[in-house]
Amino acid sequence: MMLNVNNRYKNKVSWFISILLIAILAIPANSESTNTERDCTKIITTGKKNLSNSIPSFAKLSLALEQYIEGDIICLADKQQPAIMIEDFDSGSKPLIIRPLRYLGSTIKSKYYTGTGITIKHSTGIIIEGLIITGGLNAILIQDSSNISLLSNRVFNTGNQAISIKPRYYGGKHYIIEDNIIFNTGLLNPRFGEGIYIGDGSYTKDRSRLKIQYTVSDVMIRNNLIHHTGNEAIDVKSNAYNVKIVRNSINHINLKFNAAITIATESSFAPLGGYQVEDNVIANITNRSGYRPIGIAAGHGDALIKDNLIIDENENVIAICLFTTFLNPKLNHVILENNKLIGTGVPFSDACTGGTNKNAKAVTTFK
């Protein structure tokens, strides 16, 4: 069931979100990690002497990976780090962990919105934790890789997207994107300024289907703070499936298309589904193209949208909208349960147009 909450709660909730943002962004960059230096098995530093006589030090990450041992924890010691590229790497039975020596103590900073801060291709079993990634065209790109976790990173001031997980030649599976802070995306090209982008939405030339038929699957997007993006906060394409979006805080989203959280709204037949959007808070949505701002949009199933809170005073806002792109009759079921709108907009619509003339609506169950 979709509820429009009494307006007397608006000021209280908006105040809480503002305080939360200020508190999180005020965390000092030199905060100590819960991990200690002795956890590191290898250290990357451009310094002339080793930081520890007992821990091997390397000038480059690539040199450390040449001597990789299963379960390595590679710590970045220098405050400023070069871009990271990992390609054709398999961690074995235990994941490789890459983190700063001190929590949020290392920054990958690119200039003039070019390049990518962290690129992982054709690889498996990697955890990126506690880094600052800023500048660059994109901050983090994961392509054709599996078993990848992005944890507690701070990602901001990107030309395009902040975090992208994309299929190209064969896809991938098992991803966790958790406890990250993402803001100020799309500073060069706002249209491509998604906070988190999963899949690939490019069409074939005749627009009959998505160009990339490979998929990414089993994605958990949890407990991230995303604000001030140039387009969607979280954008999931139809060639991504089994995606869970849980307990994220999303604020000040400036849309070109779609919604703050967008799930598989492409006008193409998709054979797979399985989406869960639960317990997220979304506030302050605008749309610079003249469309109605939307909190959550879905265009493919099977989807569960539950316990989400949308806060917006704009009377044109649609809190939850289902696009008319449910072209697969075997995957067109959406369950809506206990979602709330604080504001004067429209709580729910099942008729957002999605570029198809078939007018393929979802089968909706309200609980």
XYZ file of C-alpha atoms in Angstrom:
367
model
C 0.000 0.000 0.000
C 1.194 3.532 -0.770
C 0.577 6.175 1.872
C 0.725 9.961 1.750
C 1.937 10.895 5.237
C 0.591 13.886 7.102
C 2.608 17.034 6.342
C 3.354 17.724 10.017
C 6.262 15.235 9.799
C 8.054 17.030 6.962
C 10.166 19.466 8.968
C 11.274 16.826 11.455
C 12.410 14.329 8.809
C 14.103 16.980 6.648
C 15.983 18.261 9.690
C 17.130 14.718 10.521
C 18.482 14.137 7.015
C 20.356 17.465 7.032
C 22.003 16.663 10.359
C 22.923 13.184 9.110
C 24.623 14.622 6.036
C 26.599 17.145 8.051
C 27.718 14.518 10.559
C 28.914 12.011 7.964
C 30.710 14.523 5.764
C 32.492 15.937 8.792
C 34.379 12.676 9.429
C 38.082 13.606 9.315
C 40.146 12.044 6.551
C 42.769 10.835 9.004
C 40.389 8.777 11.144
C 41.958 5.567 12.377
C 40.767 2.384 10.740
C 39.324 -0.473 12.708
C 42.108 -2.443 11.042
C 45.657 -1.804 12.215
C 48.929 -1.711 10.369
C 49.763 -5.255 11.388
C 46.839 -6.505 9.303
C 48.667 -5.494 6.141
C 50.574 -8.208 4.322
C 52.025 -5.836 1.704
C 52.449 -2.055 1.613
C 52.484 0.236 -1.421
C 54.619 3.348 -0.943
C 56.760 5.573 -3.116
C 58.893 6.414 -0.075
C 62.555 5.442 -0.156
C 62.482 3.336 2.976
C 60.152 0.631 4.205
C 57.518 1.592 6.735
C 57.943 -1.767 8.420
C 60.837 -4.203 8.466
C 58.414 -7.130 8.693
C 55.985 -6.171 5.892
C 57.127 -6.225 2.244
C 56.893 -2.811 0.544
C 56.417 -2.116 -3.159
C 56.508 1.044 -5.234
C 53.516 -0.018 -7.378
C 50.428 -2.130 -6.914
C 51.255 -4.085 -10.062
C 54.556 -5.210 -8.506
C 52.781 -6.389 -5.368
C 50.257 -8.349 -7.420
C 53.097 -10.163 -9.203
C 53.927 -11.661 -5.797
C 50.332 -12.126 -4.689
C 49.583 -14.635 -1.946
C 45.995 -15.744 -1.331
C 44.373 -13.530 1.274
C 46.762 -10.610 0.831
C 45.781 -7.299 2.425
C 47.565 -4.656 0.387
C 47.707 -1.275 2.122
C 48.287 2.040 0.379
C 50.566 4.204 2.499
C 50.896 7.441 0.532
C 48.321 10.196 0.869
C 48.088 10.648 -2.915
C 47.772 7.505 -5.037
C 47.909 6.957 -8.804
C 44.950 5.407 -10.618
C 44.493 1.680 -10.034
C 44.116 -0.795 -12.914
C 43.570 -4.496 -12.212
C 43.057 -6.791 -15.191
C 42.975 -10.575 -15.644
C 43.433 -11.222 -11.918
C 42.064 -14.143 -9.871
C 42.444 -13.962 -6.093
C 41.910 -17.683 -5.570
C 39.962 -19.028 -2.587
C 40.378 -15.822 -0.522
C 39.722 -12.246 -1.677
C 42.403 -9.647 -2.246
C 41.789 -6.613 -0.018
C 43.063 -3.186 -1.058
C 42.750 -0.444 1.549
C 44.676 2.553 2.853
C 47.132 2.136 5.687
C 44.886 4.492 7.650
C 41.160 4.714 7.039
C 40.380 7.359 4.393
C 44.062 8.259 4.439
C 44.731 7.691 0.722
C 43.214 9.607 -2.193
C 43.092 8.725 -5.872
C 42.653 12.116 -7.490
C 42.365 12.622 -11.245
C 42.447 16.013 -12.931
C 40.219 17.676 -15.510
C 37.573 14.901 -15.445
C 39.643 12.434 -17.461
C 40.388 8.773 -16.838
C 39.068 6.426 -14.171
C 40.257 6.231 -10.572
C 39.864 2.454 -10.139
C 39.351 0.038 -13.042
C 38.813 -3.708 -12.573
C 38.439 -5.872 -15.688
C 38.189 -9.629 -16.228
C 39.018 -10.290 -12.570
C 37.541 -12.028 -9.537
C 37.746 -11.784 -5.771
C 38.627 -8.173 -4.855
C 37.595 -5.888 -1.984
C 38.211 -2.123 -2.262
C 37.765 -0.510 1.145
C 38.168 2.887 2.765
C 39.614 4.895 -0.144
C 38.867 8.424 -1.342
C 38.342 8.605 -5.116
C 37.757 12.021 -6.656
C 37.987 13.775 -10.006
C 38.261 11.749 -13.202
C 35.596 11.076 -15.769
C 34.491 8.072 -13.724
C 35.574 7.030 -10.247
C 35.187 3.228 -10.246
C 34.558 0.950 -13.252
C 34.006 -2.808 -12.823
C 33.733 -4.745 -16.081
C 33.307 -8.489 -16.739
C 34.395 -9.318 -13.190
C 32.879 -11.252 -10.276
C 33.002 -11.368 -6.475
C 33.822 -7.656 -6.122
C 33.060 -5.563 -3.023
C 33.241 -1.773 -2.681
C 33.065 -0.903 1.007
C 33.215 2.373 2.950
C 34.752 4.456 0.174
C 34.193 8.175 -0.381
C 33.555 8.997 -4.061
C 32.888 12.520 -5.328
C 33.476 15.253 -7.937
C 33.321 13.039 -11.033
C 32.765 14.143 -14.628
C 30.330 11.287 -15.268
C 29.371 8.330 -13.087
C 30.735 7.504 -9.657
C 30.464 3.684 -9.608
C 29.736 1.561 -12.692
C 29.376 -2.210 -12.966
C 29.018 -3.130 -16.616
C 28.979 -6.245 -18.802
C 30.803 -6.193 -22.093
C 32.200 -9.517 -23.303
C 30.786 -11.964 -20.734
C 29.374 -10.131 -17.708
C 29.801 -11.067 -14.053
C 28.127 -11.749 -10.715
C 28.290 -11.299 -6.936
C 28.813 -7.642 -6.038
C 28.485 -5.713 -2.794
C 28.361 -1.890 -2.790
C 28.009 -0.926 0.852
C 28.604 1.988 3.245
C 29.964 4.329 0.571
C 29.462 8.100 0.423
C 28.846 9.343 -3.133
C 28.222 12.953 -4.165
C 28.786 15.600 -6.850
C 28.570 13.410 -9.958
C 28.134 14.454 -13.601
C 30.082 17.684 -13.208
C 31.249 17.453 -16.846
C 28.327 15.566 -18.414
C 25.319 15.694 -16.059
C 23.320 13.329 -18.291
C 25.785 10.557 -17.427
C 26.107 11.553 -13.775
C 24.608 8.490 -12.105
C 25.775 7.733 -8.586
C 25.657 3.940 -9.053
C 25.109 2.465 -12.532
C 24.493 -1.285 -12.938
C 24.353 -2.954 -16.382
C 24.461 -1.257 -19.776
C 21.513 0.628 -21.249
C 22.824 1.212 -24.779
C 20.515 0.052 -27.571
C 21.162 -1.477 -30.971
C 20.954 0.970 -33.867
C 17.312 0.085 -34.602
C 16.506 0.238 -30.849
C 14.955 -3.230 -30.985
C 16.936 -4.494 -27.992
C 19.791 -3.656 -25.689
C 23.161 -3.882 -27.407
C 24.855 -5.841 -24.608
C 23.174 -9.215 -24.063
C 25.568 -10.360 -21.342
C 24.393 -9.751 -17.785
C 25.493 -8.805 -14.306
C 23.680 -10.437 -11.406
C 23.495 -10.846 -7.642
C 24.123 -7.216 -6.705
C 23.681 -5.825 -3.197
C 23.557 -1.997 -2.886
C 23.213 -1.296 0.814
C 23.549 1.554 3.288
C 25.124 4.081 0.929
C 24.734 7.848 1.232
C 24.196 9.376 -2.220
C 23.514 13.067 -2.811
C 23.864 15.844 -5.372
C 24.025 13.669 -8.499
C 23.670 14.830 -12.108
C 21.228 12.038 -12.901
C 19.874 8.953 -11.129
C 21.258 8.092 -7.703
C 20.969 4.373 -8.555
C 20.288 3.215 -12.115
C 19.815 -0.513 -12.790
C 19.480 -1.655 -16.408
C 17.500 -4.581 -17.817
C 20.633 -6.657 -18.380
C 21.205 -6.648 -14.631
C 19.071 -8.916 -12.470
C 18.748 -10.173 -8.899
C 19.562 -6.703 -7.572
C 18.825 -5.585 -4.015
C 18.752 -1.882 -3.071
C 18.396 -1.639 0.692
C 18.666 1.122 3.333
C 20.276 3.802 1.174
C 19.942 7.518 1.970
C 19.438 9.610 -1.174
C 19.144 13.399 -1.237
C 19.222 16.249 -3.795
C 18.949 14.323 -7.059
C 18.851 16.384 -10.276
C 17.414 14.133 -12.972
C 17.655 14.234 -16.725
C 15.478 11.110 -17.047
C 13.701 8.461 -14.998
C 13.896 8.465 -11.167
C 16.200 8.719 -8.183
C 16.128 4.897 -8.080
C 15.477 3.437 -11.526
C 14.938 -0.275 -12.128
C 15.004 -1.727 -15.655
C 12.868 0.861 -17.471
C 14.341 0.152 -20.926
C 11.840 -0.511 -23.700
C 13.181 -3.977 -24.477
C 12.130 -7.528 -23.693
C 14.171 -8.791 -20.740
C 14.233 -12.514 -19.891
C 15.402 -12.149 -16.276
C 14.260 -10.176 -13.248
C 14.317 -10.179 -9.473
C 14.591 -6.733 -7.867
C 14.188 -5.615 -4.270
C 13.956 -1.927 -3.323
C 13.492 -1.741 0.426
C 13.843 0.688 3.326
C 15.418 3.549 1.364
C 14.984 7.251 2.156
C 14.765 9.617 -0.836
C 14.451 13.402 -0.547
C 14.573 16.505 -2.762
C 14.186 15.336 -6.362
C 14.183 17.658 -9.373
C 13.980 17.044 -13.111
C 15.638 19.585 -15.382
C 14.009 18.176 -18.561
C 10.518 19.244 -17.576
C 9.280 15.751 -16.673
C 7.677 14.997 -13.346
C 10.323 14.101 -10.753
C 10.069 10.466 -9.615
C 11.374 8.815 -6.468
C 11.369 5.152 -7.552
C 10.689 3.879 -11.080
C 10.437 0.249 -12.190
C 9.878 -1.143 -15.676
C 10.500 -4.835 -15.322
C 9.817 -7.549 -12.726
C 9.560 -9.486 -10.554
C 10.033 -6.586 -8.142
C 9.404 -5.931 -4.460
C 9.190 -2.247 -3.441
C 8.761 -2.069 0.313
C 9.133 0.299 3.298
C 10.592 3.191 1.306
C 10.177 6.812 2.399
C 10.024 9.593 -0.207
C 10.183 13.171 1.111
C 9.502 16.059 -1.252
C 7.395 19.222 -1.109
C 7.091 19.522 -4.900
C 3.469 18.835 -5.830
C 4.610 17.428 -9.205
C 6.559 14.586 -7.649
C 5.482 10.974 -8.223
C 6.797 8.899 -5.341
C 6.643 5.520 -7.136
C 5.925 5.047 -10.821
C 5.761 1.851 -12.875
C 6.753 2.312 -16.499
C 4.759 0.725 -19.313
C 7.741 -1.426 -20.315
C 6.759 -4.761 -18.733
C 7.104 -6.620 -22.043
C 7.749 -10.062 -20.561
C 4.410 -11.415 -19.276
C 6.266 -13.996 -17.170
C 8.100 -11.251 -15.293
C 5.608 -8.446 -14.848
C 4.640 -8.705 -11.188
C 5.379 -5.880 -8.729
C 4.608 -5.965 -5.011
C 4.192 -2.610 -3.219
C 4.187 -2.693 0.571
C 4.175 0.065 3.188
C 5.839 2.808 1.123
C 5.300 6.383 2.294
C 5.306 9.818 0.709
C 5.764 12.939 2.812
C 4.581 15.785 0.612
C 1.728 16.875 -1.643
C 2.674 14.953 -4.777
C 1.301 11.721 -6.238
C 2.065 8.604 -4.160
C 1.756 6.086 -7.016
C 1.208 5.766 -10.756
C 1.368 2.729 -13.024
C 1.404 4.661 -16.299
C 4.831 6.254 -16.788
C 5.548 6.021 -20.503
C 8.688 4.156 -21.448
C 9.076 4.631 -25.172
C 7.053 1.584 -26.180
C 3.669 1.624 -27.883
C 2.675 -1.685 -26.322
C 1.514 -0.044 -23.086
C 2.720 -3.090 -21.160
C 1.680 -2.431 -17.580
C 2.742 -4.375 -14.526
C 0.506 -6.663 -12.525
C 0.572 -4.883 -9.179
C -0.132 -6.260 -5.721
C -0.632 -3.840 -2.804
C 0.041 -5.078 0.706
